Amino acid sequence: MGTEIEQDRFRSDAWPEFSERLRNETEHLKELYKNEKCSRNAYVGGFEIEGWLVDEKMRPAPRNEEFLRRLHDDMASMELAKFNFELNNTPRPLCADAFGQFAAEMHHTCKTANETAENMRLRALSIGILPTLKPSDFCLENMSGLKRYRALNEQVLKERGGRPVELDIAGKNERLTMRHDSVMLEAAATSFQIHTQVPFESAHHYYNAAILASAASVAVSANSPFLFGKTLWHETRIPLFEQSVDTGEGLQRVSFGSGFAKESILECFDENVDAYDILLPILFDAEPEAFAHLRLHNGTIWRWNRPLIGFDEDGTPHFRIEHRVMPSGPTLVDMLANAAFYYGLAASLAPQCAQNRYPADFSAARSNFYAACRDGLDARIEWNDRKEKIRDLVLNTLLPLAREGLESMKIDEKDIERNLGIVETRVAKGQNGAVWQLAYVEKFGKDMQKMTEAYWHHQRIGEPVHTWSVR
C-alpha cells in the first residue's frame, strides 16, 4: 500500500495546502504531456508478488518485520498486516528473453524467501486469500508498524464518520456479512500485480486495453474462493478489497473505474483530483516536477487498472499501468504464464482501442469483470456483441490475440509457447487455483488446514496448477 510517511497526525490547514500543491502538480504534468516531454519508452514490464507467512498449522504468523530483516532484500517490503509481505522484480523491456530473465530472478527470490521462512520455522505461501483465516486475525495489533497504515486506517474511518467497515459478499450457496472496526480486512487479499510502462501518447489506449482484458485475466487466474470458512466468489479478493476500504464517497476508492479514457491518460489524474478526498495531506519539500503530492494521492486510490507516474533513468516522467486484478499464486510458473497472457492480450487490444474498435463497451467490460470474479472459468461474458463462455473465448479468441501481442514485442518464441501453453492447458482442463481448492473441499470437506497444507506442498514442488491432483 505504498511507501512510508513521516507523520500520522495532520494540522487542519494541511488539507487546503496539499490540495493546492496537488492541483499545481497535475497542471504541471499536463504541460509536460502537451509539450511531449513525457517518456516514449515502451513496454517495460515488472510485477509484485504479495505473500503470506504461516505457521505449522497454516495459520497466519505476524512476523514480517523479522522475516524481512533476515531476508535482507531491497526489493521486498511490508504489507498492511504483519503476516503479509511483498516481493518485487527488476523491471525489464518486454522483448527477447524478458520472461526467461523474469523467471530466473524470481525463482531465486522466491527460493530465498522460502528458505528464510523455514529458518524461522514458518512457511511462505502465495495464495489470493488464506483459507485458514479467522476474523480475529485482523486486529490492530497485527497491523504492520508503519505510520502510513495507521494514518490510512484513521482517515478512512474518519471519512466513514466512524461507521464500521461492512462486508456483504454473496456466493451461490453461502453469504458472508460482517462488520469490522478497521481497514485491516484488506490484508486478507493478496495479489499478483503487473506493471507496464507505456508511451505517453498511447497510454490511454493501453489503459483501455487493460480494462478489456480484466475479465479474462481474473478468470484464468482465480485463486480465492473462501473467506472465513464461507464458499463465495471464485475471486473473492475483488469484493473484499472494494468493501474493506470503502470511504462512502461518490466514487469507490477501490473500483473498476468510471469509464474508458477518451483523449489521454490525464483524464484519470483529473478524476483523482476532482472526485476523491485527500486522505494523507503530507506536505513535501519538493519541486512540482517530483510529483510528490500527486503520487501520494494517487497511491490512495486503487482502481483495478491504475495509472501511475514514475521516472526513466534520466528523470523523464513516464506512465505505467498497474494491472491489479490477479491473485497471488498458485505457483511462480502459473504467475509468469498469467503475466505473459496479460501482456500479450493488452498489447493486441491497445491498437484496436486506438482505432476505436472495442469488443465491449465499458458497461459490458465491467459486467464481464464481475461475472468472471464470481464464476471464474464458468462465467459467460459479452464480447463482440455475443454472449459466450469465457473458457471458449479465451481458447478460441484471446489466446491467439495474446500470441500476436507477444510476437509484436518480439518475445522469444520458446517463452511464448511455454507460457501461453500453460494458460491454454489450464483453461482447457478447467482447473485454476480456485477450482482446485473447491474440488478439494468438495472431496474432503472444509478442513481448511489440510487443504492449505496440500496446496503448500504442491506450490513447493512448483508444477503448474492444472497438473495438481486432489488427494
Coordinates of C-alpha atoms in Angstrom, one line a residue:
M1 CA 0.0 0.0 0.0
G2 CA 2.8 2.4 -0.7
T3 CA 5.9 3.9 0.9
E4 CA 6.3 5.1 4.5
I5 CA 5.4 8.6 5.6
E6 CA 7.0 10.8 8.3
Q7 CA 3.8 11.7 10.2
D8 CA 0.4 10.3 11.0
R9 CA -1.2 13.4 12.5
F10 CA -2.2 16.4 10.4
R11 CA -3.0 20.1 11.1
S12 CA -6.3 21.3 9.8
D13 CA -4.6 23.7 7.3
A14 CA -2.7 20.8 5.7
W15 CA -5.6 19.8 3.6
P16 CA -6.0 23.0 1.6
E17 CA -2.3 23.4 1.2
F18 CA -2.0 19.8 -0.1
S19 CA -4.9 20.3 -2.4
E20 CA -3.2 23.4 -4.0
R21 CA 0.0 21.5 -4.5
L22 CA -1.8 18.5 -5.9
R23 CA -3.6 20.7 -8.5
N24 CA -0.3 22.5 -9.4
E25 CA 1.5 19.2 -10.0
T26 CA -1.4 17.9 -12.0
E27 CA -1.3 21.1 -14.2
H28 CA 2.5 20.7 -14.5
L29 CA 2.0 17.1 -15.7
K30 CA -0.5 18.4 -18.3
E31 CA 2.1 20.9 -19.6
L32 CA 4.8 18.2 -19.9
Y33 CA 2.3 16.0 -21.7
K34 CA 1.2 18.8 -24.1
N35 CA 4.9 19.7 -24.9
E36 CA 5.7 16.0 -25.4
K37 CA 8.2 15.9 -22.6
C38 CA 6.9 12.6 -21.1
S39 CA 8.6 9.3 -21.9
R40 CA 8.0 7.4 -25.2
N41 CA 9.9 4.3 -24.0
A42 CA 7.6 1.4 -24.3
Y43 CA 6.7 -1.8 -22.9
V44 CA 8.8 -2.1 -19.8
G45 CA 7.3 -4.8 -17.6
G46 CA 7.5 -5.7 -13.9
F47 CA 5.4 -7.2 -11.1
E48 CA 4.8 -7.6 -7.4
I49 CA 4.0 -10.8 -5.6
E50 CA 2.2 -10.5 -2.3
G51 CA 2.6 -13.4 0.1
W52 CA 1.7 -14.9 3.5
L53 CA 3.8 -16.1 6.4
V54 CA 2.1 -19.1 8.1
D55 CA 2.9 -21.4 10.9
E56 CA 2.9 -25.2 11.1
K57 CA -0.9 -25.2 11.4
M58 CA -1.2 -23.0 8.2
R59 CA -2.4 -20.1 10.3
P60 CA -1.1 -16.5 9.7
A61 CA 2.2 -15.7 11.5
P62 CA 2.6 -12.0 12.3
R63 CA 6.4 -11.8 11.9
N64 CA 7.1 -9.9 8.7
E65 CA 9.5 -7.5 10.3
E66 CA 11.8 -10.3 11.4
F67 CA 11.3 -12.1 8.1
L68 CA 12.3 -9.0 6.0
R69 CA 15.3 -8.3 8.3
R70 CA 16.6 -11.8 7.7
L71 CA 15.7 -11.8 4.0
H72 CA 17.7 -8.6 3.5
D73 CA 16.3 -7.9 0.1
D74 CA 15.8 -4.2 -1.0
M75 CA 13.1 -5.4 -3.4
A76 CA 11.0 -6.9 -0.6
S77 CA 8.7 -4.9 1.7
M78 CA 6.0 -5.0 4.3
E79 CA 2.3 -5.1 3.6
L80 CA -0.6 -3.9 5.7
A81 CA -0.7 -6.9 8.1
K82 CA 2.3 -8.4 10.0
F83 CA 1.7 -11.7 8.3
N84 CA 2.0 -10.4 4.7
F85 CA 5.0 -9.3 2.6
E86 CA 5.7 -8.2 -0.9
L87 CA 8.4 -9.4 -3.4
N88 CA 9.3 -7.3 -6.4
N89 CA 11.3 -7.9 -9.6
T90 CA 13.6 -5.8 -11.7
P91 CA 11.6 -4.0 -14.4
R92 CA 12.8 -5.1 -17.9
P93 CA 12.0 -4.2 -21.5
L94 CA 9.3 -6.5 -22.8
C95 CA 11.3 -8.1 -25.7
A96 CA 13.5 -11.1 -26.5
D97 CA 14.2 -13.2 -23.4
A98 CA 12.5 -11.0 -20.9
F99 CA 10.4 -13.9 -19.5
G100 CA 13.5 -16.0 -19.1
Q101 CA 15.1 -13.2 -17.1
F102 CA 11.9 -12.7 -15.0
A103 CA 11.8 -16.4 -14.2
A104 CA 15.5 -16.7 -13.2
E105 CA 15.3 -13.7 -10.9
M106 CA 12.1 -14.6 -9.3
H107 CA 12.9 -18.3 -8.8
H108 CA 16.0 -17.1 -6.9
T109 CA 14.0 -14.5 -4.9
C110 CA 11.2 -17.0 -4.0
K111 CA 13.7 -19.7 -3.1
T112 CA 15.5 -17.3 -0.7
A113 CA 12.1 -16.2 0.8
N114 CA 11.1 -19.9 1.3
E115 CA 14.4 -20.7 3.0
T116 CA 14.2 -17.6 5.2
A117 CA 10.7 -18.5 6.3
E118 CA 11.8 -22.1 7.0
N119 CA 14.7 -20.9 9.1
M120 CA 12.1 -19.2 11.2
R121 CA 10.0 -22.4 11.4
L122 CA 7.4 -20.8 9.2
R123 CA 6.3 -21.2 5.6
A124 CA 6.0 -18.6 2.9
L125 CA 2.8 -19.0 0.8
S126 CA 1.3 -17.4 -2.3
I127 CA -2.5 -17.6 -2.4
G128 CA -5.2 -15.0 -3.0
I129 CA -7.0 -15.4 0.3
L130 CA -5.5 -17.7 3.0
P131 CA -8.3 -20.3 3.7
T132 CA -7.4 -20.7 7.4
L133 CA -8.2 -17.0 8.3
K134 CA -10.3 -16.0 11.2
P135 CA -11.9 -12.6 11.8
S136 CA -9.8 -12.2 15.0
D137 CA -6.6 -12.2 12.9
F138 CA -7.5 -8.7 11.7
C139 CA -7.0 -6.8 14.9
L140 CA -4.9 -3.6 15.0
E141 CA -2.2 -5.5 16.9
N142 CA -1.5 -7.3 13.7
M143 CA -1.1 -4.1 11.6
S144 CA 2.5 -3.6 10.3
G145 CA 4.3 -1.0 12.2
L146 CA 4.3 1.8 9.6
K147 CA 2.8 5.2 10.1
R148 CA 1.2 5.1 6.7
Y149 CA -1.1 2.2 7.6
R150 CA -2.1 3.8 10.9
A151 CA -2.9 7.1 9.2
L152 CA -4.8 5.4 6.3
N153 CA -6.9 3.5 8.8
E154 CA -7.7 6.6 10.8
Q155 CA -8.6 8.7 7.8
V156 CA -10.7 6.0 6.1
L157 CA -12.8 5.6 9.3
K158 CA -13.0 9.4 9.6
E159 CA -14.4 9.6 6.0
R160 CA -16.9 7.0 7.1
G161 CA -18.0 9.2 10.0
G162 CA -16.8 6.5 12.4
R163 CA -19.1 3.8 11.0
P164 CA -17.6 0.3 10.9
V165 CA -16.4 -1.3 7.7
E166 CA -19.1 -3.6 6.4
L167 CA -18.7 -6.8 4.3
D168 CA -21.6 -8.3 2.3
I169 CA -20.4 -11.0 -0.2
A170 CA -22.9 -13.5 -1.6
G171 CA -21.8 -16.7 -3.2
K172 CA -24.1 -19.2 -4.9
N173 CA -25.0 -21.0 -1.7
E174 CA -23.4 -19.1 1.1
R175 CA -23.2 -15.4 2.2
L176 CA -20.8 -13.5 4.4
T177 CA -21.9 -10.5 6.2
M178 CA -19.9 -8.8 9.0
R179 CA -18.7 -5.6 10.5
H180 CA -15.2 -4.6 11.4
D181 CA -13.6 -1.7 13.2
S182 CA -10.6 -1.1 10.9
V183 CA -9.4 -1.4 7.3
M184 CA -7.4 -4.5 8.3
L185 CA -9.7 -6.7 6.4
E186 CA -8.0 -5.6 3.2
A187 CA -5.0 -7.6 4.4
A188 CA -7.0 -10.8 3.7
A189 CA -6.4 -10.2 0.0
T190 CA -3.0 -10.7 -1.7
S191 CA -2.3 -10.1 -5.3
F192 CA 0.0 -10.6 -8.3
Q193 CA 0.2 -7.1 -9.7
I194 CA 1.6 -6.5 -13.2
H195 CA 3.1 -3.1 -14.2
T196 CA 3.6 -2.0 -17.8
Q197 CA 5.4 1.2 -18.8
V198 CA 3.8 2.6 -22.0
P199 CA 4.5 5.6 -24.3
F200 CA 2.7 8.7 -23.0
E201 CA 0.7 9.4 -26.2
S202 CA -0.8 5.9 -26.3
A203 CA -1.1 5.3 -22.5
H204 CA -4.9 5.7 -22.6
H205 CA -5.2 3.1 -25.3
Y206 CA -3.3 0.6 -23.2
Y207 CA -5.3 1.6 -20.1
N208 CA -8.5 0.8 -22.0
A209 CA -7.0 -2.4 -23.2
A210 CA -6.2 -3.4 -19.6
I211 CA -9.8 -2.8 -18.7
L212 CA -11.0 -5.0 -21.6
A213 CA -8.5 -7.8 -20.6
S214 CA -9.5 -7.8 -16.9
A215 CA -12.3 -10.4 -17.2
A216 CA -10.1 -12.9 -18.9
S217 CA -7.2 -12.1 -16.5
V218 CA -9.2 -12.8 -13.4
A219 CA -11.0 -15.9 -14.9
V220 CA -7.8 -17.7 -15.8
S221 CA -6.0 -16.8 -12.5
A222 CA -8.8 -17.0 -9.9
N223 CA -7.5 -18.4 -6.6
S224 CA -9.6 -17.0 -3.8
P225 CA -12.9 -19.0 -3.3
F226 CA -13.0 -19.0 0.5
L227 CA -13.2 -16.4 3.2
F228 CA -13.7 -17.2 6.9
G229 CA -14.9 -20.7 6.0
K230 CA -17.5 -19.4 3.5
T231 CA -17.6 -20.5 -0.1
L232 CA -18.0 -17.2 -2.0
W233 CA -16.7 -16.0 -5.4
H234 CA -14.0 -17.7 -7.4
E235 CA -12.1 -14.5 -6.8
T236 CA -13.4 -13.2 -3.5
R237 CA -10.5 -10.8 -3.3
I238 CA -12.3 -8.4 -5.5
P239 CA -15.4 -7.6 -3.4
L240 CA -13.4 -8.0 -0.2
F241 CA -10.9 -5.2 -1.2
E242 CA -13.6 -3.0 -2.6
Q243 CA -15.7 -3.1 0.6
S244 CA -12.8 -3.1 3.2
V245 CA -11.6 0.4 2.3
D246 CA -14.9 1.9 1.2
T247 CA -14.9 5.5 2.5
G248 CA -18.5 6.2 1.5
E249 CA -17.6 8.7 -1.2
G250 CA -19.3 9.0 -4.5
L251 CA -16.6 7.0 -6.3
Q252 CA -15.2 4.0 -4.5
R253 CA -11.5 4.0 -3.6
V254 CA -11.3 0.5 -5.0
S255 CA -13.2 0.1 -8.2
F256 CA -13.2 -0.9 -11.8
G257 CA -13.1 2.8 -12.7
S258 CA -15.7 5.1 -14.2
G259 CA -15.1 4.7 -17.9
F260 CA -12.6 4.4 -20.7
A261 CA -10.1 7.2 -21.2
K262 CA -11.2 9.1 -24.3
E263 CA -8.4 11.6 -25.2
S264 CA -5.5 10.9 -22.8
I265 CA -4.5 9.1 -19.6
L266 CA -4.6 12.5 -17.9
E267 CA -8.3 12.1 -17.6
C268 CA -7.7 9.6 -14.8
F269 CA -5.5 12.1 -12.9
D270 CA -8.1 14.8 -13.3
E271 CA -10.6 12.5 -11.8
N272 CA -8.3 11.7 -8.9
V273 CA -8.2 15.4 -8.0
D274 CA -11.9 16.2 -8.6
A275 CA -13.6 13.1 -7.3
Y276 CA -11.5 11.8 -4.4
D277 CA -10.9 13.4 -1.0
I278 CA -7.4 13.7 0.2
L279 CA -6.6 11.1 2.9
L280 CA -2.9 11.8 3.6
P281 CA -2.1 15.5 3.4
I282 CA 1.7 15.2 3.8
L283 CA 3.4 18.4 2.7
F284 CA 6.7 17.6 0.9
D285 CA 9.7 19.9 0.4
A286 CA 9.9 19.1 -3.3
E287 CA 9.6 20.8 -6.6
P288 CA 6.4 20.3 -8.7
E289 CA 8.3 18.1 -11.2
A290 CA 8.8 15.5 -8.5
F291 CA 5.0 15.0 -8.4
A292 CA 5.3 14.1 -4.7
H293 CA 1.8 15.1 -3.7
L294 CA 0.3 13.7 -6.9
R295 CA 1.9 10.3 -6.4
L296 CA 0.9 10.1 -2.8
H297 CA -2.7 10.9 -3.5
N298 CA -2.7 8.5 -6.5
G299 CA -1.5 5.8 -4.1
T300 CA -4.7 6.1 -2.0
I301 CA -6.9 5.3 -5.0
W302 CA -6.9 1.7 -6.1
R303 CA -8.6 1.2 -9.5
W304 CA -8.2 -2.4 -10.6
N305 CA -6.3 -0.9 -13.5
R306 CA -4.3 2.0 -12.0
P307 CA -2.3 4.6 -14.0
L308 CA 0.9 5.6 -12.2
I309 CA 3.6 8.2 -12.6
G310 CA 7.3 7.2 -12.5
F311 CA 10.6 8.3 -13.9
D312 CA 13.0 7.0 -16.5
E313 CA 16.7 6.8 -15.5
D314 CA 17.3 10.2 -17.0
G315 CA 14.5 11.7 -14.9
T316 CA 11.9 11.9 -17.7
P317 CA 8.4 11.2 -16.3
H318 CA 6.7 8.1 -17.6
F319 CA 3.3 6.4 -17.3
R320 CA 2.7 2.9 -16.1
I321 CA -0.5 0.9 -16.0
E322 CA -0.8 -1.3 -12.9
H323 CA -3.0 -4.4 -13.6
R324 CA -4.2 -5.4 -10.1
V325 CA -6.9 -8.0 -10.8
M326 CA -4.9 -11.2 -10.4
P327 CA -4.4 -13.0 -7.1
S328 CA -1.2 -14.3 -5.8
G329 CA -0.3 -17.9 -6.6
P330 CA -0.7 -20.8 -7.1
T331 CA 2.9 -21.1 -8.3
L332 CA 5.6 -18.9 -9.8
V333 CA 5.2 -20.8 -13.1
D334 CA 1.5 -20.0 -13.1
M335 CA 2.0 -16.3 -12.3
L336 CA 4.6 -15.9 -15.1
A337 CA 2.2 -17.5 -17.5
N338 CA -0.6 -15.2 -16.3
A339 CA 1.7 -12.2 -16.9
A340 CA 2.6 -13.4 -20.4
F341 CA -1.1 -13.8 -21.3
Y342 CA -2.0 -10.4 -20.0
Y343 CA 1.0 -8.6 -21.6
G344 CA 0.2 -10.2 -24.9
L345 CA -3.5 -9.6 -24.8
A346 CA -3.2 -6.0 -23.8
A347 CA -0.6 -5.4 -26.5
S348 CA -3.1 -6.7 -29.1
L349 CA -6.1 -4.9 -27.7
A350 CA -4.4 -1.5 -27.4
P351 CA -4.1 -0.8 -31.2
Q352 CA -7.8 -1.9 -31.6
C353 CA -8.7 0.7 -28.9
A354 CA -6.7 3.3 -30.8
Q355 CA -8.8 2.5 -33.9
N356 CA -12.0 2.8 -31.8
R357 CA -12.7 -0.9 -32.2
Y358 CA -13.9 -2.0 -28.8
P359 CA -15.1 -5.6 -28.4
A360 CA -17.1 -4.5 -25.4
D361 CA -18.3 -1.1 -24.2
F362 CA -17.3 0.0 -20.7
S363 CA -20.5 -1.2 -19.1
A364 CA -20.1 -4.6 -20.7
A365 CA -16.4 -4.8 -19.7
R366 CA -17.3 -4.0 -16.1
S367 CA -20.1 -6.6 -16.1
N368 CA -17.7 -9.1 -17.7
F369 CA -15.2 -8.5 -15.0
Y370 CA -17.5 -9.1 -12.0
A371 CA -19.1 -12.1 -13.7
A372 CA -15.6 -13.6 -14.1
C373 CA -14.8 -12.8 -10.4
R374 CA -17.9 -14.6 -9.3
D375 CA -17.9 -17.6 -11.6
G376 CA -14.3 -17.9 -12.8
L377 CA -13.9 -20.0 -16.0
D378 CA -17.6 -20.8 -16.0
A379 CA -18.6 -17.2 -16.5
R380 CA -20.5 -16.1 -19.5
I381 CA -19.4 -12.7 -20.9
E382 CA -20.2 -10.3 -23.7
W383 CA -17.6 -9.9 -26.5
N384 CA -18.2 -8.5 -30.0
D385 CA -22.0 -8.5 -29.4
R386 CA -22.1 -12.1 -28.4
K387 CA -22.5 -13.9 -25.1
E388 CA -20.2 -16.9 -24.6
K389 CA -18.4 -18.9 -22.0
I390 CA -15.2 -17.2 -21.1
R391 CA -13.4 -20.5 -21.4
D392 CA -14.3 -20.7 -25.1
L393 CA -13.5 -17.1 -25.7
V394 CA -10.0 -17.5 -24.1
L395 CA -9.2 -20.7 -26.1
N396 CA -10.6 -19.6 -29.4
T397 CA -10.0 -15.8 -29.5
L398 CA -8.0 -14.3 -26.6
L399 CA -5.0 -16.7 -26.6
P400 CA -4.4 -16.2 -30.3
L401 CA -4.6 -12.4 -29.6
A402 CA -2.1 -12.8 -26.8
R403 CA 0.3 -14.7 -29.1
E404 CA 0.0 -11.9 -31.7
G405 CA 0.8 -9.3 -29.0
L406 CA 3.8 -11.1 -27.7
E407 CA 5.1 -11.7 -31.2
S408 CA 4.7 -8.0 -31.9
M409 CA 7.0 -7.3 -28.9
K410 CA 9.5 -9.9 -30.3
I411 CA 9.3 -12.1 -27.2
D412 CA 11.3 -15.3 -27.7
E413 CA 9.2 -18.0 -29.3
K414 CA 10.1 -20.6 -26.7
D415 CA 8.8 -18.4 -23.9
I416 CA 5.6 -17.6 -25.8
E417 CA 5.0 -21.3 -26.3
R418 CA 5.8 -22.3 -22.8
N419 CA 3.8 -19.6 -21.0
L420 CA 0.7 -19.5 -23.3
G421 CA 0.8 -23.3 -23.4
I422 CA 0.3 -23.3 -19.6
V423 CA -2.6 -21.0 -19.7
E424 CA -4.2 -22.9 -22.6
T425 CA -3.9 -26.3 -20.8
R426 CA -5.2 -24.8 -17.6
V427 CA -8.3 -23.3 -19.3
A428 CA -8.9 -26.4 -21.4
K429 CA -8.8 -28.6 -18.3
G430 CA -10.8 -26.1 -16.4
Q431 CA -8.5 -26.1 -13.3
N432 CA -7.2 -22.9 -11.9
G433 CA -6.3 -22.3 -8.2
A434 CA -9.9 -21.6 -7.2
V435 CA -11.2 -24.8 -9.0
W436 CA -8.6 -26.9 -7.3
Q437 CA -9.5 -25.5 -3.9
L438 CA -13.2 -26.1 -4.5
A439 CA -12.6 -29.6 -5.7
Y440 CA -10.5 -30.4 -2.6
V441 CA -13.2 -29.2 -0.3
E442 CA -15.9 -31.0 -2.2
K443 CA -14.0 -34.3 -1.8
F444 CA -12.7 -33.9 1.8
G445 CA -14.9 -31.3 3.4
K446 CA -13.9 -27.9 4.8
D447 CA -10.8 -28.9 6.7
M448 CA -9.0 -25.7 5.7
Q449 CA -5.8 -26.6 7.4
K450 CA -5.4 -29.9 5.5
M451 CA -6.4 -28.2 2.2
T452 CA -3.9 -25.4 2.7
E453 CA -1.2 -27.9 3.6
A454 CA -1.9 -29.8 0.4
Y455 CA -1.8 -26.5 -1.5
W456 CA 1.5 -25.6 0.0
H457 CA 3.1 -28.9 -0.8
H458 CA 2.0 -28.5 -4.5
Q459 CA 3.3 -25.0 -4.5
R460 CA 6.7 -26.1 -3.2
I461 CA 7.0 -28.7 -6.0
G462 CA 6.3 -25.8 -8.4
E463 CA 4.3 -27.6 -11.1
P464 CA 1.5 -25.5 -12.7
V465 CA -1.9 -25.8 -11.1
H466 CA -3.5 -27.6 -13.9
T467 CA -1.4 -30.7 -13.1
W468 CA -2.3 -30.8 -9.4
S469 CA -4.2 -33.8 -8.2
V470 CA -6.9 -33.7 -5.5
R471 CA -6.0 -36.3 -2.8

